[in-house]
PDB file of C-alpha atoms in Angstrom:
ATOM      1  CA  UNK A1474     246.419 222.620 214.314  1.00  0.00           C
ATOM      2  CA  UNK A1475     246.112 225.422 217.167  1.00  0.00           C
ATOM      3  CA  UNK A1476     244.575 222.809 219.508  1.00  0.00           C
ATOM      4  CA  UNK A1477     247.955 220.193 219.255  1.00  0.00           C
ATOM      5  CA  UNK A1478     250.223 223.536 220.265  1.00  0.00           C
ATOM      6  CA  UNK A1479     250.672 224.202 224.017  1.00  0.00           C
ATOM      7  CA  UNK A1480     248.728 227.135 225.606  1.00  0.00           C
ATOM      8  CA  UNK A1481     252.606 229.160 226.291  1.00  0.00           C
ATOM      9  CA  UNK A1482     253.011 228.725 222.805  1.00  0.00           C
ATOM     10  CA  UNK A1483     249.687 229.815 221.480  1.00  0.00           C
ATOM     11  CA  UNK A1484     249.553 232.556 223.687  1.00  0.00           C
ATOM     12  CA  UNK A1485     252.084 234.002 221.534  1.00  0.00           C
ATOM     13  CA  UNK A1486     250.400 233.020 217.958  1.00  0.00           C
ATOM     14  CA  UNK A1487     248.520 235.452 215.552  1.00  0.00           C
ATOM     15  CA  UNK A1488     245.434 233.054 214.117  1.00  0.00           C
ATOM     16  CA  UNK A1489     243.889 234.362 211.173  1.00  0.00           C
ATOM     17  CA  UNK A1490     240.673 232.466 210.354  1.00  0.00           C
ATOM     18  CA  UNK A1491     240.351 232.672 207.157  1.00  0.00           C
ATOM     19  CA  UNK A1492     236.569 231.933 205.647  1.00  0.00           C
ATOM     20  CA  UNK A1493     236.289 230.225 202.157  1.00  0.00           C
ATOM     21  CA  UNK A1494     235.553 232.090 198.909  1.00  0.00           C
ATOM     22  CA  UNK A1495     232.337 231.424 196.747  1.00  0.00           C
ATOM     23  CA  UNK A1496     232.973 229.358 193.535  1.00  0.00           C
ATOM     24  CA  UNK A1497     231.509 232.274 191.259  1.00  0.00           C
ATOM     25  CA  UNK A1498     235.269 234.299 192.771  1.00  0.00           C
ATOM     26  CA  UNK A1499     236.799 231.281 192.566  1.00  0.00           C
ATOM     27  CA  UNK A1500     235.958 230.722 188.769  1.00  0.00           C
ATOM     28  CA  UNK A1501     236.566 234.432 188.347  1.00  0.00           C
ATOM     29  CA  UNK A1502     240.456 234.307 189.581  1.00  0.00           C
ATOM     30  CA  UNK A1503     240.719 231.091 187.536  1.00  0.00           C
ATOM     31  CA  UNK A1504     239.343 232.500 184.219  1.00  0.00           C
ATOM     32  CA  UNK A1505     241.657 235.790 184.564  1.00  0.00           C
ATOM     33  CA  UNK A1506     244.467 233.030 185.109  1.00  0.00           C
ATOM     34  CA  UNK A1507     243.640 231.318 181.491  1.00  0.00           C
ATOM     35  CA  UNK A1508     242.862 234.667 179.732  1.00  0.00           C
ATOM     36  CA  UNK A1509     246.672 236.232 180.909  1.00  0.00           C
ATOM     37  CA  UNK A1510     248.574 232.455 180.211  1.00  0.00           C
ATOM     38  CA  UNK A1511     246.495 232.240 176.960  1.00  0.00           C
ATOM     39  CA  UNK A1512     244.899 228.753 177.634  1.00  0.00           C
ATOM     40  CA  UNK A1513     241.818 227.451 175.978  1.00  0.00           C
ATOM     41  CA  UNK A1514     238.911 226.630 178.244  1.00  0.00           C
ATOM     42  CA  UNK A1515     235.320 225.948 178.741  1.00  0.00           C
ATOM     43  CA  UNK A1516     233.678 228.021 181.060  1.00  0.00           C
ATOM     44  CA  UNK A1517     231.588 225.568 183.088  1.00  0.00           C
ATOM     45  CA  UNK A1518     234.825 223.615 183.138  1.00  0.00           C
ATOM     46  CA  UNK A1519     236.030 226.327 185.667  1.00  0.00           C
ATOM     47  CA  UNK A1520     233.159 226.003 187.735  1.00  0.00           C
ATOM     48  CA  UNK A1521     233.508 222.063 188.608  1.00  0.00           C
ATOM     49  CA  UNK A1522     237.040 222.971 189.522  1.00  0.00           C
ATOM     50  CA  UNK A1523     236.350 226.312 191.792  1.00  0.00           C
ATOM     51  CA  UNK A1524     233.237 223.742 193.567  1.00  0.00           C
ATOM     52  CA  UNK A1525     236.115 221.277 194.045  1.00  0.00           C
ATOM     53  CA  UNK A1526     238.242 223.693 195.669  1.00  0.00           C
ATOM     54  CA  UNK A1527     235.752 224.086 198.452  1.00  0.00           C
ATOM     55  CA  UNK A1528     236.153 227.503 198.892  1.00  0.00           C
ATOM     56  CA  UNK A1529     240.565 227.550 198.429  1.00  0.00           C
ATOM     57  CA  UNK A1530     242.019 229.467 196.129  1.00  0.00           C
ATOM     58  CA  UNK A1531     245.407 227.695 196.152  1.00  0.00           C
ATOM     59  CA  UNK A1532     243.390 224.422 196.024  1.00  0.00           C
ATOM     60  CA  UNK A1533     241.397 225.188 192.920  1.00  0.00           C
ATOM     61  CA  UNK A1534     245.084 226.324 190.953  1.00  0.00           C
ATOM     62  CA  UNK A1535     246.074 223.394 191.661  1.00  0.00           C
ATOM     63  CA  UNK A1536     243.593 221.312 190.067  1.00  0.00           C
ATOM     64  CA  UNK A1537     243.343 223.801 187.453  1.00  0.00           C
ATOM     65  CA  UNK A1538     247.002 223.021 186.597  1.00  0.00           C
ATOM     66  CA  UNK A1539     245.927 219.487 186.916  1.00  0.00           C
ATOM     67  CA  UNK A1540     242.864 219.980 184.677  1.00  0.00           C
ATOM     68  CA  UNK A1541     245.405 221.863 182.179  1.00  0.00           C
ATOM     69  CA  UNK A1542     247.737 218.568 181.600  1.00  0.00           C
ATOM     70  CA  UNK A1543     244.964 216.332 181.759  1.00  0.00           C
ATOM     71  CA  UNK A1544     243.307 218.101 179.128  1.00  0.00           C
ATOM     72  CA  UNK A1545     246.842 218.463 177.035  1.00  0.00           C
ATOM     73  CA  UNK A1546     246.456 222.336 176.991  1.00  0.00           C
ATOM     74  CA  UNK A1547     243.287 223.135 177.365  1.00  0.00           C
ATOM     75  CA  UNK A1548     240.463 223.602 180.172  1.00  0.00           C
ATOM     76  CA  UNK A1549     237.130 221.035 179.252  1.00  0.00           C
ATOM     77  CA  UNK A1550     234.193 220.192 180.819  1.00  0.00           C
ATOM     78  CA  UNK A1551     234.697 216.502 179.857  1.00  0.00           C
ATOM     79  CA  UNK A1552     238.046 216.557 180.686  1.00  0.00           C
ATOM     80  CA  UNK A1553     237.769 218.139 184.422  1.00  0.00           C
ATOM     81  CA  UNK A1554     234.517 215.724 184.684  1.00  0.00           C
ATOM     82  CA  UNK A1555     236.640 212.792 184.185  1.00  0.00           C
ATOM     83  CA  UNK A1556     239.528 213.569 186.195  1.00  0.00           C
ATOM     84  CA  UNK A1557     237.930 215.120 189.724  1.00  0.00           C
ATOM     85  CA  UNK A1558     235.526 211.822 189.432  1.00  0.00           C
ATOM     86  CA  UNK A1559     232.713 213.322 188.935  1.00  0.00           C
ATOM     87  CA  UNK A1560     230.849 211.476 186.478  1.00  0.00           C
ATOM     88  CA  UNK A1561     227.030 211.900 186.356  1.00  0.00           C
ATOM     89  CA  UNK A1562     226.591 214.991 188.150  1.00  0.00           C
ATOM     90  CA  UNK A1563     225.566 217.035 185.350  1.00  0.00           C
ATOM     91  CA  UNK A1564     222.918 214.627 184.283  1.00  0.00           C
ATOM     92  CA  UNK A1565     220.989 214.923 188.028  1.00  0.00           C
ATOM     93  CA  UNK A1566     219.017 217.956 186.553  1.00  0.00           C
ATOM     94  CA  UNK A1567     217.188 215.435 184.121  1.00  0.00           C
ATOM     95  CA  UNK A1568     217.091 212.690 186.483  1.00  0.00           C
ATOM     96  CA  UNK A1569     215.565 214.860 188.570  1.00  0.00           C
ATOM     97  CA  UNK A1570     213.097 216.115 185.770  1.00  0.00           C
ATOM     98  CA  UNK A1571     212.255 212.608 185.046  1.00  0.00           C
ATOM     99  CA  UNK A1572     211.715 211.900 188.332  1.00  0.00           C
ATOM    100  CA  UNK A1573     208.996 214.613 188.626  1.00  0.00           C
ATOM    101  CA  UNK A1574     206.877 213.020 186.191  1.00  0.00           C
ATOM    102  CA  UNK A1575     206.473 209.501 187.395  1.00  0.00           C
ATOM    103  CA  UNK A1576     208.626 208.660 184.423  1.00  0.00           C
ATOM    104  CA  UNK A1577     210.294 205.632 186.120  1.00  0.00           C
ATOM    105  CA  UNK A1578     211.949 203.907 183.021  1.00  0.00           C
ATOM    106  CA  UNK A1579     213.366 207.106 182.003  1.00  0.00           C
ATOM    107  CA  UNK A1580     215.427 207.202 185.193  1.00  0.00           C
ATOM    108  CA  UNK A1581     216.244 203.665 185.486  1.00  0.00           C
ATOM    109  CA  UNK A1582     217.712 204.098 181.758  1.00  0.00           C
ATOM    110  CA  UNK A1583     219.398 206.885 183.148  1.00  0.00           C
ATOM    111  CA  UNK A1584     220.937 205.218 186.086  1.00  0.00           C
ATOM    112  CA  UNK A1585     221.812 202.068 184.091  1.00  0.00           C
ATOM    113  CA  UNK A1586     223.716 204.469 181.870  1.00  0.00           C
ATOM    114  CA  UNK A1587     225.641 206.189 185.156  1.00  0.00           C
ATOM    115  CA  UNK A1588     226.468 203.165 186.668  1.00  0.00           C
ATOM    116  CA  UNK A1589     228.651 202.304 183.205  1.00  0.00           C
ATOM    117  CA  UNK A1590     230.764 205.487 184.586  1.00  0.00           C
ATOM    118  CA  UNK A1591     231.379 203.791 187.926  1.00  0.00           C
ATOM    119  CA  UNK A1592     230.155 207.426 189.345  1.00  0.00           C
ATOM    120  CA  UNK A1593     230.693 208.129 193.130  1.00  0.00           C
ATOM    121  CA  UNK A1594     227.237 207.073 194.342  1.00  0.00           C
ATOM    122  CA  UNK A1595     227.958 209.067 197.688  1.00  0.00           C
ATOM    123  CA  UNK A1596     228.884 212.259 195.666  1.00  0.00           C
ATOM    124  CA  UNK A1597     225.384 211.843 193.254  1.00  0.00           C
ATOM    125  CA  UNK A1598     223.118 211.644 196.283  1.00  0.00           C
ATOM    126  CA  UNK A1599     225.094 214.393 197.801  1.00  0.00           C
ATOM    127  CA  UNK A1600     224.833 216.048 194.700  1.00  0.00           C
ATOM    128  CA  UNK A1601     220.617 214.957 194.089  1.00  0.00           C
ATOM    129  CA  UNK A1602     220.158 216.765 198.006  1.00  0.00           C
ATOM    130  CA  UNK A1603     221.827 220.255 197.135  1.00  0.00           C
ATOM    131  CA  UNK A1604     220.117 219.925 193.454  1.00  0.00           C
ATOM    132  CA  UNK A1605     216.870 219.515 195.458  1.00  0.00           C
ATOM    133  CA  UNK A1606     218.020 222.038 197.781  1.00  0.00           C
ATOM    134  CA  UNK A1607     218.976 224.921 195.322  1.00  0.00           C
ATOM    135  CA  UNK A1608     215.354 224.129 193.467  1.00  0.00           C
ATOM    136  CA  UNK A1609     213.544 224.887 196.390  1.00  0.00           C
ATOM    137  CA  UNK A1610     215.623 227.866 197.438  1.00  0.00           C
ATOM    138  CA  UNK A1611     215.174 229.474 193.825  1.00  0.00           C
ATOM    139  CA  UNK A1612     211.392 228.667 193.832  1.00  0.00           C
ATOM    140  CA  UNK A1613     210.979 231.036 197.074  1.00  0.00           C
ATOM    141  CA  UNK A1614     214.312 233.542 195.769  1.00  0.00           C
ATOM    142  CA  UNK A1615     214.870 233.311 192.270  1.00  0.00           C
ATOM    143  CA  UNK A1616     218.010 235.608 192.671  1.00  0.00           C
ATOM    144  CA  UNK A1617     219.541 233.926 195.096  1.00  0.00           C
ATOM    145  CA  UNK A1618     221.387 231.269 192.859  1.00  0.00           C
ATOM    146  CA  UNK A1619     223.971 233.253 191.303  1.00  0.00           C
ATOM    147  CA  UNK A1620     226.264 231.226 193.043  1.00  0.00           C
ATOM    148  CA  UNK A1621     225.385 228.418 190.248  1.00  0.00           C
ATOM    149  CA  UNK A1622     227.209 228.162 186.790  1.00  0.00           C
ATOM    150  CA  UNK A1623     225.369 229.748 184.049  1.00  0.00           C
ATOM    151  CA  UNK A1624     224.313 226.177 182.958  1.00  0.00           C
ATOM    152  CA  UNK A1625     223.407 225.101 186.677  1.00  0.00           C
ATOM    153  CA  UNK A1626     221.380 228.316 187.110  1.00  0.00           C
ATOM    154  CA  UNK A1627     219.304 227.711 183.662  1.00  0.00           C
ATOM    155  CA  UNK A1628     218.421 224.254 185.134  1.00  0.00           C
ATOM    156  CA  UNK A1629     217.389 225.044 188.555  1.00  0.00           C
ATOM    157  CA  UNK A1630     214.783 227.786 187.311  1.00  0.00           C
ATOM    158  CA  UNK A1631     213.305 225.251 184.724  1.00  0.00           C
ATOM    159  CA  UNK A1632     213.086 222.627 187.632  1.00  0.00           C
ATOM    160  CA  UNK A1633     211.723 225.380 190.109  1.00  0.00           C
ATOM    161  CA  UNK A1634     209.010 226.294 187.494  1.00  0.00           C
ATOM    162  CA  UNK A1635     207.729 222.641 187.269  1.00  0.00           C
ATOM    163  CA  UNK A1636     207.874 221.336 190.632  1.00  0.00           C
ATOM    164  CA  UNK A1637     205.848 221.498 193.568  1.00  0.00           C
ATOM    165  CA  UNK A1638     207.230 222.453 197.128  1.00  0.00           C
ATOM    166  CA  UNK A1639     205.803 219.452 198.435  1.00  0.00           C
ATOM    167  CA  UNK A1640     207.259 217.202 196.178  1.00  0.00           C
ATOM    168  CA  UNK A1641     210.732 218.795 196.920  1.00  0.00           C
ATOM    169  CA  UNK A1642     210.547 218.525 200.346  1.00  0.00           C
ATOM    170  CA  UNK A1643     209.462 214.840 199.851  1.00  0.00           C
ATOM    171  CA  UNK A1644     212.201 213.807 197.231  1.00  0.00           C
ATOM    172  CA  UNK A1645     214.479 215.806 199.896  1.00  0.00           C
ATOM    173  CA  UNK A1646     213.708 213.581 202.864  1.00  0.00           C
ATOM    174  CA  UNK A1647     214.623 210.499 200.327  1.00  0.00           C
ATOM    175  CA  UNK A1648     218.157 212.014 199.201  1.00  0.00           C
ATOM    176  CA  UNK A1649     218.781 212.432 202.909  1.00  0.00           C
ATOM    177  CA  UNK A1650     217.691 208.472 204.007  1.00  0.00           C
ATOM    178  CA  UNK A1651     219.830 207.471 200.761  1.00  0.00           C
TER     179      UNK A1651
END
């Protein structure tokens, strides 16, 4: 931590500031990995790990080789889902859907069902704002979610092509308060 150091010794310090790399290079590096040590693995799979990494490389191989004995040899969505704690994050898409037409007992089925995971609550809004987020970015620039797994990217246009911009920004401001 440069700012615990004294000035006389920071004076004489290189500091490389190193920015974080984007999941989709992230999940590159990692497939690349499997393909040359001949493991087994979902694609999707790689990107919940490379979005866990938050942008490390090192941090991502580690959960990969996490995600690996977890998943007794092999790389799977389930699996990865399950062990970074991530339950119901996959299913915000359709809550989200639901949401969008009124359908109210649709979600609450759908939330009674999540809370039987014992999700993170924190990490689902979290996850419901950048969901909102990436809908309304891809409604204005469709191109400019190829950050998103192939499955992620599939849902967002469908969303984008259904929703209104005011609704967004409405069910926004809520994710935000909750």
């Amino acid at each position: 931590d440069p700012q615990k150091l004294p000035p006389t010794v920071l004076s004489r310090c290189l500091q490389f500031h190193l920015r974080d790399i984007s999941p989709d290079l992230v999940a590159d590096h990692l497939k690349n990995l499997l393909h040359k040590e001949l493991i087994d693995f979902e694609e999707d799979a790689l990107w919940h790990i490379a979005k866990a990494g938050r942008g490390s490389v090192r941090d991502a191989i580690t959960l990969l080789d996490q995600a690996i004995a977890h998943g007794q040899g092999q790389v799977r969505v389930d699996d990865v889902i399950q062990m970074l704690g991530t339950q119901g994050l996959s299913e915000l898409p359709l809550m989200l859907s639901f949401i969008s037409k009124g359908d109210s007992n649709e979600v609450l089925k759908l939330i009674q069902r999540l809370s039987e995971l014992t999700p993170d609550w924190m990490s689902l809004v979290s996850g419901l704002q950048s969901l909102i987020h990436q809908v309304s970015v891809c409604q204005v620039a469709t191109t400019s979610i190829h950050h998103l797994s192939p499955s992620e990217q599939k849902a967002v246009n469908e969303l984008a092509k259904v929703m209104a911009p005011e609704f967004l920004q409405l069910a926004y401001q809520f994710a935000l308060t909750g």
